[in-house]
PDB file with one MODEL, atoms N, CA, C and O in Angstrom:
MODEL        1
ATOM      1  N   MET A   1     -52.798 -37.688 -15.425  1.00  0.00           N
ATOM      2  CA  MET A   1     -53.670 -37.381 -14.315  1.00  0.00           C
ATOM      3  C   MET A   1     -53.934 -35.881 -14.232  1.00  0.00           C
ATOM      4  O   MET A   1     -55.069 -35.465 -13.997  1.00  0.00           O
ATOM      5  N   ARG A   2     -52.888 -35.059 -14.424  1.00  0.00           N
ATOM      6  CA  ARG A   2     -53.072 -33.604 -14.360  1.00  0.00           C
ATOM      7  C   ARG A   2     -53.956 -33.116 -15.495  1.00  0.00           C
ATOM      8  O   ARG A   2     -54.752 -32.196 -15.307  1.00  0.00           O
ATOM      9  N   LEU A   3     -53.827 -33.720 -16.669  1.00  0.00           N
ATOM     10  CA  LEU A   3     -54.635 -33.327 -17.810  1.00  0.00           C
ATOM     11  C   LEU A   3     -56.107 -33.623 -17.542  1.00  0.00           C
ATOM     12  O   LEU A   3     -56.985 -32.829 -17.880  1.00  0.00           O
ATOM     13  N   LYS A   4     -56.359 -34.758 -16.940  1.00  0.00           N
ATOM     14  CA  LYS A   4     -57.735 -35.136 -16.613  1.00  0.00           C
ATOM     15  C   LYS A   4     -58.329 -34.149 -15.608  1.00  0.00           C
ATOM     16  O   LYS A   4     -59.477 -33.731 -15.763  1.00  0.00           O
ATOM     17  N   ASP A   5     -57.565 -33.774 -14.585  1.00  0.00           N
ATOM     18  CA  ASP A   5     -58.043 -32.815 -13.591  1.00  0.00           C
ATOM     19  C   ASP A   5     -58.304 -31.451 -14.219  1.00  0.00           C
ATOM     20  O   ASP A   5     -59.304 -30.804 -13.909  1.00  0.00           O
ATOM     21  N   ALA A   6     -57.411 -31.015 -15.100  1.00  0.00           N
ATOM     22  CA  ALA A   6     -57.578 -29.720 -15.766  1.00  0.00           C
ATOM     23  C   ALA A   6     -58.799 -29.744 -16.678  1.00  0.00           C
ATOM     24  O   ALA A   6     -59.532 -28.758 -16.758  1.00  0.00           O
ATOM     25  N   LEU A   7     -59.018 -30.843 -17.355  1.00  0.00           N
ATOM     26  CA  LEU A   7     -60.180 -30.967 -18.230  1.00  0.00           C
ATOM     27  C   LEU A   7     -61.475 -30.928 -17.430  1.00  0.00           C
ATOM     28  O   LEU A   7     -62.429 -30.259 -17.828  1.00  0.00           O
ATOM     29  N   LEU A   8     -61.517 -31.632 -16.314  1.00  0.00           N
ATOM     30  CA  LEU A   8     -62.713 -31.623 -15.471  1.00  0.00           C
ATOM     31  C   LEU A   8     -62.975 -30.238 -14.889  1.00  0.00           C
ATOM     32  O   LEU A   8     -64.126 -29.808 -14.816  1.00  0.00           O
ATOM     33  N   ALA A   9     -61.928 -29.539 -14.477  1.00  0.00           N
ATOM     34  CA  ALA A   9     -62.088 -28.188 -13.955  1.00  0.00           C
ATOM     35  C   ALA A   9     -62.592 -27.244 -15.042  1.00  0.00           C
ATOM     36  O   ALA A   9     -63.437 -26.390 -14.778  1.00  0.00           O
ATOM     37  N   GLY A  10     -62.086 -27.391 -16.249  1.00  0.00           N
ATOM     38  CA  GLY A  10     -62.539 -26.559 -17.366  1.00  0.00           C
ATOM     39  C   GLY A  10     -64.002 -26.784 -17.691  1.00  0.00           C
ATOM     40  O   GLY A  10     -64.730 -25.830 -17.965  1.00  0.00           O
ATOM     41  N   ILE A  11     -64.440 -28.027 -17.663  1.00  0.00           N
ATOM     42  CA  ILE A  11     -65.847 -28.345 -17.916  1.00  0.00           C
ATOM     43  C   ILE A  11     -66.732 -27.749 -16.820  1.00  0.00           C
ATOM     44  O   ILE A  11     -67.810 -27.228 -17.102  1.00  0.00           O
ATOM     45  N   ALA A  12     -66.276 -27.828 -15.579  1.00  0.00           N
ATOM     46  CA  ALA A  12     -67.054 -27.273 -14.464  1.00  0.00           C
ATOM     47  C   ALA A  12     -67.197 -25.765 -14.613  1.00  0.00           C
ATOM     48  O   ALA A  12     -68.290 -25.234 -14.419  1.00  0.00           O
ATOM     49  N   PHE A  13     -66.117 -25.059 -14.954  1.00  0.00           N
ATOM     50  CA  PHE A  13     -66.193 -23.607 -15.131  1.00  0.00           C
ATOM     51  C   PHE A  13     -67.051 -23.234 -16.331  1.00  0.00           C
ATOM     52  O   PHE A  13     -67.741 -22.215 -16.300  1.00  0.00           O
ATOM     53  N   LEU A  14     -67.020 -24.032 -17.376  1.00  0.00           N
ATOM     54  CA  LEU A  14     -67.857 -23.784 -18.538  1.00  0.00           C
ATOM     55  C   LEU A  14     -69.326 -23.902 -18.157  1.00  0.00           C
ATOM     56  O   LEU A  14     -70.149 -23.095 -18.589  1.00  0.00           O
ATOM     57  N   GLY A  15     -69.652 -24.890 -17.360  1.00  0.00           N
ATOM     58  CA  GLY A  15     -71.027 -25.060 -16.896  1.00  0.00           C
ATOM     59  C   GLY A  15     -71.494 -23.891 -16.057  1.00  0.00           C
ATOM     60  O   GLY A  15     -72.651 -23.484 -16.151  1.00  0.00           O
ATOM     61  N   LEU A  16     -70.607 -23.343 -15.235  1.00  0.00           N
ATOM     62  CA  LEU A  16     -70.974 -22.187 -14.421  1.00  0.00           C
ATOM     63  C   LEU A  16     -71.224 -20.957 -15.282  1.00  0.00           C
ATOM     64  O   LEU A  16     -72.116 -20.162 -14.986  1.00  0.00           O
ATOM     65  N   SER A  17     -70.457 -20.798 -16.327  1.00  0.00           N
ATOM     66  CA  SER A  17     -70.618 -19.613 -17.167  1.00  0.00           C
ATOM     67  C   SER A  17     -71.878 -19.703 -18.014  1.00  0.00           C
ATOM     68  O   SER A  17     -72.400 -18.672 -18.438  1.00  0.00           O
ATOM     69  N   LEU A  18     -72.379 -20.895 -18.272  1.00  0.00           N
ATOM     70  CA  LEU A  18     -73.588 -21.053 -19.068  1.00  0.00           C
ATOM     71  C   LEU A  18     -74.857 -21.023 -18.225  1.00  0.00           C
ATOM     72  O   LEU A  18     -75.958 -20.989 -18.774  1.00  0.00           O
ATOM     73  N   ALA A  19     -74.725 -21.037 -16.909  1.00  0.00           N
ATOM     74  CA  ALA A  19     -75.890 -21.055 -16.035  1.00  0.00           C
ATOM     75  C   ALA A  19     -76.647 -19.751 -16.156  1.00  0.00           C
ATOM     76  O   ALA A  19     -76.055 -18.683 -16.312  1.00  0.00           O
ATOM     77  N   GLN A  20     -77.962 -19.849 -16.082  1.00  0.00           N
ATOM     78  CA  GLN A  20     -78.802 -18.669 -16.139  1.00  0.00           C
ATOM     79  C   GLN A  20     -79.616 -18.576 -14.862  1.00  0.00           C
ATOM     80  O   GLN A  20     -79.967 -19.583 -14.246  1.00  0.00           O
ATOM     81  N   GLU A  21     -79.900 -17.359 -14.488  1.00  0.00           N
ATOM     82  CA  GLU A  21     -80.746 -17.127 -13.337  1.00  0.00           C
ATOM     83  C   GLU A  21     -82.104 -16.654 -13.845  1.00  0.00           C
ATOM     84  O   GLU A  21     -82.183 -15.902 -14.817  1.00  0.00           O
ATOM     85  N   PHE A  22     -83.147 -17.086 -13.200  1.00  0.00           N
ATOM     86  CA  PHE A  22     -84.502 -16.763 -13.619  1.00  0.00           C
ATOM     87  C   PHE A  22     -85.158 -15.845 -12.597  1.00  0.00           C
ATOM     88  O   PHE A  22     -85.020 -16.037 -11.389  1.00  0.00           O
ATOM     89  N   ILE A  23     -85.879 -14.841 -13.103  1.00  0.00           N
ATOM     90  CA  ILE A  23     -86.660 -13.966 -12.230  1.00  0.00           C
ATOM     91  C   ILE A  23     -88.077 -13.885 -12.779  1.00  0.00           C
ATOM     92  O   ILE A  23     -88.303 -14.039 -13.979  1.00  0.00           O
ATOM     93  N   THR A  24     -89.017 -13.643 -11.893  1.00  0.00           N
ATOM     94  CA  THR A  24     -90.402 -13.449 -12.270  1.00  0.00           C
ATOM     95  C   THR A  24     -90.820 -12.053 -11.856  1.00  0.00           C
ATOM     96  O   THR A  24     -90.609 -11.642 -10.715  1.00  0.00           O
ATOM     97  N   ILE A  25     -91.411 -11.331 -12.788  1.00  0.00           N
ATOM     98  CA  ILE A  25     -91.903  -9.986 -12.515  1.00  0.00           C
ATOM     99  C   ILE A  25     -93.397 -10.089 -12.294  1.00  0.00           C
ATOM    100  O   ILE A  25     -94.149 -10.389 -13.221  1.00  0.00           O
ATOM    101  N   GLY A  26     -93.827  -9.841 -11.068  1.00  0.00           N
ATOM    102  CA  GLY A  26     -95.237  -9.905 -10.733  1.00  0.00           C
ATOM    103  C   GLY A  26     -95.942  -8.620 -11.126  1.00  0.00           C
ATOM    104  O   GLY A  26     -95.398  -7.530 -10.949  1.00  0.00           O
ATOM    105  N   SER A  27     -97.145  -8.741 -11.655  1.00  0.00           N
ATOM    106  CA  SER A  27     -97.922  -7.569 -12.051  1.00  0.00           C
ATOM    107  C   SER A  27     -99.360  -7.782 -11.599  1.00  0.00           C
ATOM    108  O   SER A  27     -99.662  -8.738 -10.885  1.00  0.00           O
ATOM    109  N   GLY A  28    -100.224  -6.900 -12.012  1.00  0.00           N
ATOM    110  CA  GLY A  28    -101.648  -7.059 -11.711  1.00  0.00           C
ATOM    111  C   GLY A  28    -102.274  -8.027 -12.697  1.00  0.00           C
ATOM    112  O   GLY A  28    -101.598  -8.896 -13.249  1.00  0.00           O
ATOM    113  N   SER A  29    -103.567  -7.869 -12.910  1.00  0.00           N
ATOM    114  CA  SER A  29    -104.271  -8.766 -13.827  1.00  0.00           C
ATOM    115  C   SER A  29    -103.874  -8.474 -15.269  1.00  0.00           C
ATOM    116  O   SER A  29    -103.324  -7.414 -15.566  1.00  0.00           O
ATOM    117  N   THR A  30    -104.154  -9.412 -16.154  1.00  0.00           N
ATOM    118  CA  THR A  30    -103.775  -9.265 -17.559  1.00  0.00           C
ATOM    119  C   THR A  30    -104.546  -8.152 -18.249  1.00  0.00           C
ATOM    120  O   THR A  30    -104.116  -7.674 -19.299  1.00  0.00           O
ATOM    121  N   THR A  31    -105.661  -7.730 -17.695  1.00  0.00           N
ATOM    122  CA  THR A  31    -106.448  -6.657 -18.305  1.00  0.00           C
ATOM    123  C   THR A  31    -106.044  -5.282 -17.787  1.00  0.00           C
ATOM    124  O   THR A  31    -106.550  -4.265 -18.263  1.00  0.00           O
ATOM    125  N   GLY A  32    -105.138  -5.244 -16.821  1.00  0.00           N
ATOM    126  CA  GLY A  32    -104.719  -3.976 -16.234  1.00  0.00           C
ATOM    127  C   GLY A  32    -103.559  -3.332 -16.978  1.00  0.00           C
ATOM    128  O   GLY A  32    -103.105  -3.827 -18.009  1.00  0.00           O
ATOM    129  N   VAL A  33    -103.098  -2.229 -16.435  1.00  0.00           N
ATOM    130  CA  VAL A  33    -102.024  -1.447 -17.038  1.00  0.00           C
ATOM    131  C   VAL A  33    -100.659  -2.081 -16.797  1.00  0.00           C
ATOM    132  O   VAL A  33     -99.787  -2.008 -17.663  1.00  0.00           O
ATOM    133  N   TYR A  34    -100.460  -2.697 -15.645  1.00  0.00           N
ATOM    134  CA  TYR A  34     -99.118  -3.125 -15.248  1.00  0.00           C
ATOM    135  C   TYR A  34     -98.650  -4.409 -15.910  1.00  0.00           C
ATOM    136  O   TYR A  34     -97.446  -4.648 -15.993  1.00  0.00           O
ATOM    137  N   PHE A  35     -99.560  -5.235 -16.378  1.00  0.00           N
ATOM    138  CA  PHE A  35     -99.129  -6.478 -17.021  1.00  0.00           C
ATOM    139  C   PHE A  35     -98.360  -6.205 -18.315  1.00  0.00           C
ATOM    140  O   PHE A  35     -97.304  -6.807 -18.510  1.00  0.00           O
ATOM    141  N   PRO A  36     -98.831  -5.330 -19.208  1.00  0.00           N
ATOM    142  CA  PRO A  36     -98.010  -5.023 -20.393  1.00  0.00           C
ATOM    143  C   PRO A  36     -96.670  -4.384 -20.036  1.00  0.00           C
ATOM    144  O   PRO A  36     -95.679  -4.608 -20.731  1.00  0.00           O
ATOM    145  N   VAL A  37     -96.626  -3.600 -18.974  1.00  0.00           N
ATOM    146  CA  VAL A  37     -95.359  -3.003 -18.535  1.00  0.00           C
ATOM    147  C   VAL A  37     -94.404  -4.105 -18.075  1.00  0.00           C
ATOM    148  O   VAL A  37     -93.230  -4.101 -18.446  1.00  0.00           O
ATOM    149  N   ALA A  38     -94.899  -5.042 -17.274  1.00  0.00           N
ATOM    150  CA  ALA A  38     -94.066  -6.153 -16.793  1.00  0.00           C
ATOM    151  C   ALA A  38     -93.600  -7.023 -17.949  1.00  0.00           C
ATOM    152  O   ALA A  38     -92.462  -7.493 -17.952  1.00  0.00           O
ATOM    153  N   THR A  39     -94.467  -7.243 -18.933  1.00  0.00           N
ATOM    154  CA  THR A  39     -94.086  -8.028 -20.107  1.00  0.00           C
ATOM    155  C   THR A  39     -92.977  -7.324 -20.882  1.00  0.00           C
ATOM    156  O   THR A  39     -92.028  -7.967 -21.330  1.00  0.00           O
ATOM    157  N   GLY A  40     -93.091  -6.012 -21.041  1.00  0.00           N
ATOM    158  CA  GLY A  40     -92.050  -5.245 -21.724  1.00  0.00           C
ATOM    159  C   GLY A  40     -90.737  -5.267 -20.976  1.00  0.00           C
ATOM    160  O   GLY A  40     -89.672  -5.368 -21.585  1.00  0.00           O
ATOM    161  N   MET A  41     -90.805  -5.174 -19.649  1.00  0.00           N
ATOM    162  CA  MET A  41     -89.577  -5.238 -18.844  1.00  0.00           C
ATOM    163  C   MET A  41     -88.915  -6.599 -18.993  1.00  0.00           C
ATOM    164  O   MET A  41     -87.694  -6.686 -19.121  1.00  0.00           O
ATOM    165  N   ALA A  42     -89.709  -7.658 -18.977  1.00  0.00           N
ATOM    166  CA  ALA A  42     -89.158  -9.006 -19.139  1.00  0.00           C
ATOM    167  C   ALA A  42     -88.505  -9.159 -20.503  1.00  0.00           C
ATOM    168  O   ALA A  42     -87.451  -9.785 -20.618  1.00  0.00           O
ATOM    169  N   LYS A  43     -89.120  -8.595 -21.539  1.00  0.00           N
ATOM    170  CA  LYS A  43     -88.536  -8.663 -22.879  1.00  0.00           C
ATOM    171  C   LYS A  43     -87.201  -7.924 -22.929  1.00  0.00           C
ATOM    172  O   LYS A  43     -86.248  -8.410 -23.539  1.00  0.00           O
ATOM    173  N   LEU A  44     -87.124  -6.767 -22.301  1.00  0.00           N
ATOM    174  CA  LEU A  44     -85.866  -6.016 -22.275  1.00  0.00           C
ATOM    175  C   LEU A  44     -84.758  -6.804 -21.587  1.00  0.00           C
ATOM    176  O   LEU A  44     -83.624  -6.835 -22.064  1.00  0.00           O
ATOM    177  N   VAL A  45     -85.086  -7.437 -20.471  1.00  0.00           N
ATOM    178  CA  VAL A  45     -84.099  -8.236 -19.741  1.00  0.00           C
ATOM    179  C   VAL A  45     -83.643  -9.414 -20.592  1.00  0.00           C
ATOM    180  O   VAL A  45     -82.449  -9.699 -20.677  1.00  0.00           O
ATOM    181  N   ASN A  46     -84.592 -10.098 -21.221  1.00  0.00           N
ATOM    182  CA  ASN A  46     -84.257 -11.272 -22.030  1.00  0.00           C
ATOM    183  C   ASN A  46     -83.438 -10.898 -23.259  1.00  0.00           C
ATOM    184  O   ASN A  46     -82.526 -11.631 -23.643  1.00  0.00           O
ATOM    185  N   ASP A  47     -83.755  -9.765 -23.878  1.00  0.00           N
ATOM    186  CA  ASP A  47     -83.028  -9.333 -25.071  1.00  0.00           C
ATOM    187  C   ASP A  47     -81.628  -8.819 -24.754  1.00  0.00           C
ATOM    188  O   ASP A  47     -80.776  -8.761 -25.641  1.00  0.00           O
ATOM    189  N   ALA A  48     -81.380  -8.444 -23.497  1.00  0.00           N
ATOM    190  CA  ALA A  48     -80.066  -7.912 -23.111  1.00  0.00           C
ATOM    191  C   ALA A  48     -78.981  -8.988 -23.163  1.00  0.00           C
ATOM    192  O   ALA A  48     -77.809  -8.668 -23.364  1.00  0.00           O
ATOM    193  N   GLY A  49     -79.349 -10.246 -22.986  1.00  0.00           N
ATOM    194  CA  GLY A  49     -78.387 -11.338 -23.070  1.00  0.00           C
ATOM    195  C   GLY A  49     -77.323 -11.308 -21.997  1.00  0.00           C
ATOM    196  O   GLY A  49     -76.143 -11.504 -22.288  1.00  0.00           O
ATOM    197  N   VAL A  50     -77.722 -11.065 -20.760  1.00  0.00           N
ATOM    198  CA  VAL A  50     -76.763 -10.965 -19.656  1.00  0.00           C
ATOM    199  C   VAL A  50     -76.793 -12.187 -18.741  1.00  0.00           C
ATOM    200  O   VAL A  50     -76.293 -12.128 -17.618  1.00  0.00           O
ATOM    201  N   GLY A  51     -77.375 -13.300 -19.211  1.00  0.00           N
ATOM    202  CA  GLY A  51     -77.428 -14.508 -18.391  1.00  0.00           C
ATOM    203  C   GLY A  51     -78.569 -14.505 -17.398  1.00  0.00           C
ATOM    204  O   GLY A  51     -78.571 -15.275 -16.438  1.00  0.00           O
ATOM    205  N   LEU A  52     -79.539 -13.636 -17.630  1.00  0.00           N
ATOM    206  CA  LEU A  52     -80.696 -13.514 -16.751  1.00  0.00           C
ATOM    207  C   LEU A  52     -81.934 -13.681 -17.604  1.00  0.00           C
ATOM    208  O   LEU A  52     -82.065 -13.020 -18.635  1.00  0.00           O
ATOM    209  N   ARG A  53     -82.849 -14.552 -17.199  1.00  0.00           N
ATOM    210  CA  ARG A  53     -84.097 -14.770 -17.925  1.00  0.00           C
ATOM    211  C   ARG A  53     -85.245 -14.286 -17.053  1.00  0.00           C
ATOM    212  O   ARG A  53     -85.294 -14.574 -15.857  1.00  0.00           O
ATOM    213  N   ALA A  54     -86.161 -13.552 -17.656  1.00  0.00           N
ATOM    214  CA  ALA A  54     -87.287 -12.993 -16.914  1.00  0.00           C
ATOM    215  C   ALA A  54     -88.595 -13.387 -17.575  1.00  0.00           C
ATOM    216  O   ALA A  54     -88.661 -13.600 -18.785  1.00  0.00           O
ATOM    217  N   ASN A  55     -89.631 -13.479 -16.758  1.00  0.00           N
ATOM    218  CA  ASN A  55     -90.973 -13.660 -17.291  1.00  0.00           C
ATOM    219  C   ASN A  55     -91.941 -12.818 -16.458  1.00  0.00           C
ATOM    220  O   ASN A  55     -91.703 -12.555 -15.280  1.00  0.00           O
ATOM    221  N   ALA A  56     -93.024 -12.406 -17.089  1.00  0.00           N
ATOM    222  CA  ALA A  56     -94.053 -11.627 -16.414  1.00  0.00           C
ATOM    223  C   ALA A  56     -95.161 -12.576 -15.981  1.00  0.00           C
ATOM    224  O   ALA A  56     -95.534 -13.488 -16.719  1.00  0.00           O
ATOM    225  N   ARG A  57     -95.677 -12.357 -14.793  1.00  0.00           N
ATOM    226  CA  ARG A  57     -96.715 -13.231 -14.253  1.00  0.00           C
ATOM    227  C   ARG A  57     -97.867 -12.391 -13.747  1.00  0.00           C
ATOM    228  O   ARG A  57     -97.673 -11.426 -13.007  1.00  0.00           O
ATOM    229  N   SER A  58     -99.049 -12.759 -14.146  1.00  0.00           N
ATOM    230  CA  SER A  58    -100.237 -12.082 -13.662  1.00  0.00           C
ATOM    231  C   SER A  58    -100.493 -12.491 -12.217  1.00  0.00           C
ATOM    232  O   SER A  58    -100.511 -13.677 -11.887  1.00  0.00           O
ATOM    233  N   THR A  59    -100.690 -11.493 -11.361  1.00  0.00           N
ATOM    234  CA  THR A  59    -100.932 -11.764  -9.940  1.00  0.00           C
ATOM    235  C   THR A  59    -102.168 -11.014  -9.485  1.00  0.00           C
ATOM    236  O   THR A  59    -102.842 -10.359 -10.280  1.00  0.00           O
ATOM    237  N   GLY A  60    -102.453 -11.116  -8.220  1.00  0.00           N
ATOM    238  CA  GLY A  60    -103.610 -10.443  -7.645  1.00  0.00           C
ATOM    239  C   GLY A  60    -103.346  -8.974  -7.315  1.00  0.00           C
ATOM    240  O   GLY A  60    -104.215  -8.317  -6.742  1.00  0.00           O
ATOM    241  N   GLY A  61    -102.204  -8.458  -7.651  1.00  0.00           N
ATOM    242  CA  GLY A  61    -101.915  -7.047  -7.402  1.00  0.00           C
ATOM    243  C   GLY A  61    -100.795  -6.879  -6.385  1.00  0.00           C
ATOM    244  O   GLY A  61    -100.054  -7.818  -6.093  1.00  0.00           O
ATOM    245  N   SER A  62    -100.685  -5.673  -5.855  1.00  0.00           N
ATOM    246  CA  SER A  62     -99.533  -5.329  -5.009  1.00  0.00           C
ATOM    247  C   SER A  62     -99.471  -6.148  -3.730  1.00  0.00           C
ATOM    248  O   SER A  62     -98.379  -6.539  -3.317  1.00  0.00           O
ATOM    249  N   VAL A  63    -100.597  -6.421  -3.091  1.00  0.00           N
ATOM    250  CA  VAL A  63    -100.568  -7.216  -1.868  1.00  0.00           C
ATOM    251  C   VAL A  63    -100.092  -8.637  -2.168  1.00  0.00           C
ATOM    252  O   VAL A  63     -99.296  -9.201  -1.416  1.00  0.00           O
ATOM    253  N   ALA A  64    -100.573  -9.206  -3.253  1.00  0.00           N
ATOM    254  CA  ALA A  64    -100.148 -10.560  -3.638  1.00  0.00           C
ATOM    255  C   ALA A  64     -98.656 -10.571  -3.995  1.00  0.00           C
ATOM    256  O   ALA A  64     -97.955 -11.539  -3.699  1.00  0.00           O
ATOM    257  N   ASN A  65     -98.171  -9.496  -4.630  1.00  0.00           N
ATOM    258  CA  ASN A  65     -96.754  -9.434  -4.983  1.00  0.00           C
ATOM    259  C   ASN A  65     -95.880  -9.367  -3.736  1.00  0.00           C
ATOM    260  O   ASN A  65     -94.848 -10.036  -3.667  1.00  0.00           O
ATOM    261  N   ILE A  66     -96.276  -8.576  -2.760  1.00  0.00           N
ATOM    262  CA  ILE A  66     -95.515  -8.477  -1.505  1.00  0.00           C
ATOM    263  C   ILE A  66     -95.521  -9.807  -0.771  1.00  0.00           C
ATOM    264  O   ILE A  66     -94.493 -10.229  -0.241  1.00  0.00           O
ATOM    265  N   ASN A  67     -96.658 -10.462  -0.734  1.00  0.00           N
ATOM    266  CA  ASN A  67     -96.747 -11.776  -0.075  1.00  0.00           C
ATOM    267  C   ASN A  67     -95.923 -12.837  -0.795  1.00  0.00           C
ATOM    268  O   ASN A  67     -95.433 -13.773  -0.165  1.00  0.00           O
ATOM    269  N   ALA A  68     -95.765 -12.697  -2.120  1.00  0.00           N
ATOM    270  CA  ALA A  68     -94.981 -13.673  -2.882  1.00  0.00           C
ATOM    271  C   ALA A  68     -93.486 -13.546  -2.604  1.00  0.00           C
ATOM    272  O   ALA A  68     -92.730 -14.501  -2.781  1.00  0.00           O
ATOM    273  N   ILE A  69     -93.071 -12.365  -2.171  1.00  0.00           N
ATOM    274  CA  ILE A  69     -91.649 -12.165  -1.881  1.00  0.00           C
ATOM    275  C   ILE A  69     -91.317 -12.942  -0.632  1.00  0.00           C
ATOM    276  O   ILE A  69     -90.170 -12.930  -0.184  1.00  0.00           O
TER     277      ILE A  69
ENDMDL
END
């Protein structure tokens, strides 16, 4: 019984350590200056391998980004 409990606890902790958190970096339109910057920032975060996944999203600009928060 104790072995079964220890095994289940180990599996649960393993699942927690493999969990990733996702963030979205809002930028302006794809033709603007900030979208390539946001894409580069997302790539840096993803390449760091710290359990955090990022993506860049084209938005309507700063007002839309504030409203999305």
